[in-house]
Coordinates of C-alpha atoms in Angstrom, one line a residue:
M12 CA -0.1 0.0 0.0
I13 CA 1.3 3.5 -0.9
T14 CA -0.2 6.2 1.3
I15 CA 0.2 9.8 0.3
Q16 CA -0.8 12.4 3.0
N17 CA -1.1 16.1 2.5
L18 CA 1.9 16.2 0.2
T19 CA 3.1 19.7 -0.9
K20 CA 6.1 20.7 -3.1
T21 CA 7.1 24.3 -3.4
Y22 CA 10.0 25.6 -5.6
H23 CA 11.7 28.9 -4.9
T24 CA 12.5 30.8 -8.0
K25 CA 13.7 34.2 -8.8
S26 CA 10.1 35.4 -9.6
G27 CA 8.8 33.9 -6.3
E28 CA 7.5 30.6 -4.9
V29 CA 5.8 28.1 -7.2
E30 CA 3.5 25.6 -5.6
A31 CA 3.8 22.4 -7.7
L32 CA 1.8 20.2 -5.3
R33 CA -0.8 21.3 -2.8
G34 CA -2.1 19.0 -0.3
I35 CA -2.1 15.7 -2.3
S36 CA -3.6 12.7 -0.5
A37 CA -4.3 9.2 -1.8
E38 CA -4.1 5.5 -1.2
I39 CA -2.8 3.2 -3.9
R40 CA -3.4 -0.5 -3.2
D41 CA -1.0 -3.3 -3.9
G42 CA -1.3 -4.6 -7.4
D43 CA -3.3 -1.5 -8.7
I44 CA -2.5 0.2 -12.0
F45 CA -3.1 3.8 -10.8
G46 CA -3.3 6.5 -13.5
I47 CA -2.5 10.2 -12.8
I48 CA -3.9 12.4 -15.6
G49 CA -3.8 16.2 -16.2
L50 CA -2.7 18.9 -18.4
S51 CA 1.0 19.9 -18.8
G52 CA 2.1 21.8 -15.8
A53 CA -0.6 20.4 -13.5
G54 CA 2.0 18.7 -11.2
K55 CA 2.0 15.0 -12.6
S56 CA 5.7 14.7 -13.0
T57 CA 6.5 16.4 -9.7
L58 CA 4.3 14.0 -7.9
L59 CA 6.0 11.0 -9.6
R60 CA 9.5 12.4 -8.8
C61 CA 8.4 12.7 -5.2
I62 CA 7.2 9.0 -5.1
A63 CA 10.4 8.0 -6.8
L64 CA 12.5 9.7 -4.1
L65 CA 14.1 12.0 -6.8
E66 CA 12.5 15.1 -5.2
T67 CA 12.1 15.9 -1.5
P68 CA 8.5 17.0 -0.6
T69 CA 8.1 20.4 1.2
S70 CA 5.8 18.8 3.6
G71 CA 3.5 15.8 4.0
S72 CA 4.4 12.3 3.7
I73 CA 4.7 9.2 1.3
S74 CA 4.6 5.8 3.0
I75 CA 5.0 2.4 1.3
D76 CA 3.8 -0.6 3.4
G77 CA 3.6 1.7 6.4
R78 CA 7.1 3.0 6.2
D79 CA 7.6 6.8 5.8
L80 CA 10.1 7.4 3.0
S81 CA 11.3 10.7 4.6
S82 CA 12.7 8.7 7.6
L83 CA 15.1 6.7 5.4
R84 CA 18.7 7.6 5.2
G85 CA 22.0 6.2 3.8
R86 CA 21.8 2.4 3.0
Q87 CA 18.1 2.1 4.0
L88 CA 17.3 4.8 1.3
T89 CA 19.4 3.1 -1.3
E90 CA 17.8 -0.2 -0.7
H91 CA 14.3 1.2 -0.8
R92 CA 15.0 3.0 -4.0
R93 CA 15.7 -0.3 -5.7
Q94 CA 12.1 -1.4 -4.8
I95 CA 10.8 1.4 -7.2
G96 CA 11.4 1.1 -10.9
V97 CA 11.1 4.2 -13.0
I98 CA 10.3 4.4 -16.7
F99 CA 11.1 7.8 -18.1
Q100 CA 9.4 9.6 -21.0
G101 CA 12.5 9.9 -23.1
Y102 CA 13.7 6.2 -22.4
N103 CA 17.0 7.5 -20.9
L104 CA 18.9 4.5 -22.4
L105 CA 22.7 4.4 -22.6
M106 CA 23.4 4.7 -26.3
Q107 CA 26.9 3.1 -26.0
R108 CA 25.3 -0.1 -24.4
T109 CA 23.5 -2.8 -26.0
V110 CA 20.0 -4.0 -24.9
S111 CA 21.7 -6.6 -22.5
G112 CA 24.0 -3.9 -21.2
N113 CA 21.2 -1.4 -20.5
I114 CA 19.2 -3.9 -18.7
A115 CA 22.2 -5.1 -16.7
F116 CA 23.2 -1.6 -15.6
P117 CA 21.2 -1.3 -12.4
L118 CA 22.2 -4.9 -11.4
E119 CA 25.9 -4.1 -11.8
I120 CA 25.4 -1.0 -9.6
A121 CA 23.8 -3.2 -7.0
G122 CA 26.8 -5.5 -7.0
V123 CA 24.9 -8.6 -8.3
P124 CA 27.1 -11.4 -9.4
K125 CA 27.8 -11.7 -13.2
A126 CA 26.1 -15.1 -13.6
E127 CA 23.0 -13.8 -11.9
I128 CA 23.0 -10.6 -14.1
R129 CA 23.2 -12.7 -17.2
R130 CA 20.3 -14.9 -16.1
R131 CA 18.2 -12.0 -15.0
T132 CA 19.0 -10.1 -18.3
E133 CA 18.0 -13.0 -20.4
E134 CA 14.8 -13.5 -18.5
L135 CA 13.8 -9.9 -18.9
I136 CA 14.5 -9.6 -22.6
H137 CA 12.1 -12.6 -23.1
L138 CA 9.6 -11.1 -20.8
V139 CA 9.3 -7.8 -22.7
G140 CA 9.4 -9.5 -26.1
L141 CA 12.8 -8.6 -27.4
D142 CA 14.2 -12.0 -28.1
G143 CA 17.0 -11.8 -30.6
K144 CA 17.8 -8.2 -29.8
A145 CA 20.2 -8.7 -26.8
D146 CA 23.2 -7.3 -28.8
A147 CA 21.4 -4.4 -30.5
Y148 CA 22.1 -0.9 -29.6
P149 CA 19.4 1.7 -28.9
S150 CA 20.1 3.4 -32.3
Q151 CA 19.0 0.2 -34.0
L152 CA 15.8 0.0 -32.3
S153 CA 12.3 1.4 -32.9
G154 CA 10.7 3.7 -30.3
G155 CA 8.5 0.9 -29.1
Q156 CA 11.5 -1.4 -28.7
C157 CA 13.5 1.2 -26.8
Q158 CA 10.6 1.6 -24.4
R159 CA 10.6 -2.2 -23.9
V160 CA 14.2 -2.0 -22.9
A161 CA 13.4 0.8 -20.5
I162 CA 10.7 -1.3 -19.1
A163 CA 13.0 -4.4 -18.6
R164 CA 15.7 -2.1 -17.0
A165 CA 13.1 -0.8 -14.5
L166 CA 12.2 -4.2 -13.5
A167 CA 15.8 -5.5 -13.1
N168 CA 15.9 -5.3 -9.3
N169 CA 12.4 -6.9 -8.9
P170 CA 10.7 -3.6 -7.7
K171 CA 7.4 -3.6 -5.9
V172 CA 6.4 -0.4 -7.6
L173 CA 6.8 0.6 -11.3
L174 CA 6.4 4.4 -12.0
C175 CA 5.8 5.3 -15.6
D176 CA 6.3 8.9 -16.8
E177 CA 4.2 9.4 -20.0
P178 CA 5.4 6.0 -21.2
T179 CA 3.5 6.2 -24.6
S180 CA 3.6 9.9 -25.4
A181 CA 6.1 9.4 -28.3
L182 CA 4.6 6.3 -29.7
D183 CA 1.9 5.7 -32.5
S184 CA -1.4 4.3 -31.6
F185 CA -0.5 0.7 -32.5
T186 CA 2.7 0.7 -30.5
T187 CA 0.9 2.5 -27.6
K188 CA -1.6 -0.4 -27.4
A189 CA 1.3 -3.0 -27.4
I190 CA 3.2 -1.2 -24.6
L191 CA 0.1 -0.9 -22.4
D192 CA -0.7 -4.6 -23.1
L193 CA 2.9 -5.4 -21.9
L194 CA 2.4 -3.3 -18.8
S195 CA -0.9 -4.9 -18.0
D196 CA 0.7 -8.4 -18.5
I197 CA 3.6 -7.5 -16.1
N198 CA 1.1 -6.2 -13.6
Q199 CA -0.7 -9.6 -13.7
K200 CA 2.2 -11.9 -13.8
L201 CA 4.5 -10.1 -11.4
G202 CA 1.9 -8.4 -9.1
V203 CA 3.8 -5.1 -9.4
T204 CA 2.0 -1.9 -8.5
I205 CA 2.0 0.5 -11.4
I206 CA 1.6 4.2 -11.4
I207 CA 1.2 5.9 -14.8
I208 CA 1.6 9.6 -15.4
T209 CA -0.3 10.4 -18.6
H210 CA -2.2 13.2 -20.5
E211 CA -4.1 10.6 -22.6
I212 CA -7.6 9.4 -21.8
G213 CA -7.0 6.4 -23.9
V214 CA -4.3 5.2 -21.6
V215 CA -6.5 5.4 -18.6
K216 CA -9.4 3.6 -20.4
Q217 CA -7.2 0.7 -21.6
I218 CA -5.1 -0.1 -18.5
C219 CA -6.0 1.8 -15.3
S220 CA -8.1 0.4 -12.4
Q221 CA -7.9 3.6 -10.4
V222 CA -7.3 7.2 -11.7
A223 CA -6.7 10.7 -10.2
V224 CA -7.2 13.9 -12.1
I225 CA -4.7 16.5 -11.1
E226 CA -5.2 20.2 -11.7
S227 CA -3.0 23.0 -10.4
G228 CA -1.1 20.7 -8.1
R229 CA -4.3 19.3 -6.4
F230 CA -6.4 16.2 -7.1
A231 CA -9.7 17.3 -8.5
E232 CA -11.0 13.9 -8.0
Y233 CA -9.9 10.3 -7.9
G234 CA -11.5 6.8 -7.7
V235 CA -12.3 3.8 -9.8
A236 CA -11.3 4.6 -13.4
A237 CA -14.4 3.3 -14.9
E238 CA -16.5 5.3 -12.6
V239 CA -14.6 8.5 -13.0
L240 CA -14.7 8.2 -16.8
A241 CA -18.4 7.4 -16.9
A242 CA -19.5 10.3 -14.6
P243 CA -16.7 12.8 -13.8
R244 CA -17.7 15.2 -11.1
S245 CA -14.9 17.9 -11.4
V246 CA -14.6 20.5 -14.3
A247 CA -11.0 19.3 -14.9
A248 CA -12.1 15.7 -15.4
R249 CA -15.0 16.7 -17.6
Q250 CA -12.7 18.8 -19.8
L251 CA -10.1 15.9 -20.2
I252 CA -12.8 13.4 -21.0
G253 CA -14.6 15.7 -23.3
V254 CA -11.5 16.0 -25.5
G255 CA -11.5 12.2 -25.8
G256 CA -7.8 11.8 -26.4
A257 CA -4.4 13.4 -26.0
L258 CA -4.3 17.0 -25.0

């Protein structure tokens, strides 16, 4: 269970304070696929970065399985970060490394023995449907294949939570469906909790069990995805759903 309580994030800029998150609260159950949807600048990516421990909230708390992440330091923090896999919007692959090398990278950092790295890498290549591509470089892959490498790399350390920042924004509709099918399959097979940041209603419709609509750093509403989509209560949700696609 991921519990977010009264989370705020304020940035101090030359022109003054910017409140990126304002009192966010939610509970995300184990095994859920939780969508966070909103316009650009609504606070989606800031929230994801806070959950990923890449940003420190100004106030409030994020707990996973009852453990407040803000209380973690040193080795405990490093170990906990390994339980959270992150898929970035731009893939963030190492261009000088092969598919196998990219997937192996977090395992190398964690000090995993070479034989185990090889076994785990081969297992993940098969899981994400990249058989025969182990020795290919990112420049030789399509966008969808690069995203599959990024997904495999995020799964390398067997995380409990998978955070996806706009995982399909650069993909065509056919490839988008394939990537979402893969994430759904991973969710079912591995039981990993998935949080997806998106601005596309189609992503929520296809894959999400729960959804939160974020506007100006606040949750305008959240709940069961099918119910929110069928009868949105907030103006922000109605605007997003009324467009019927990417914004």
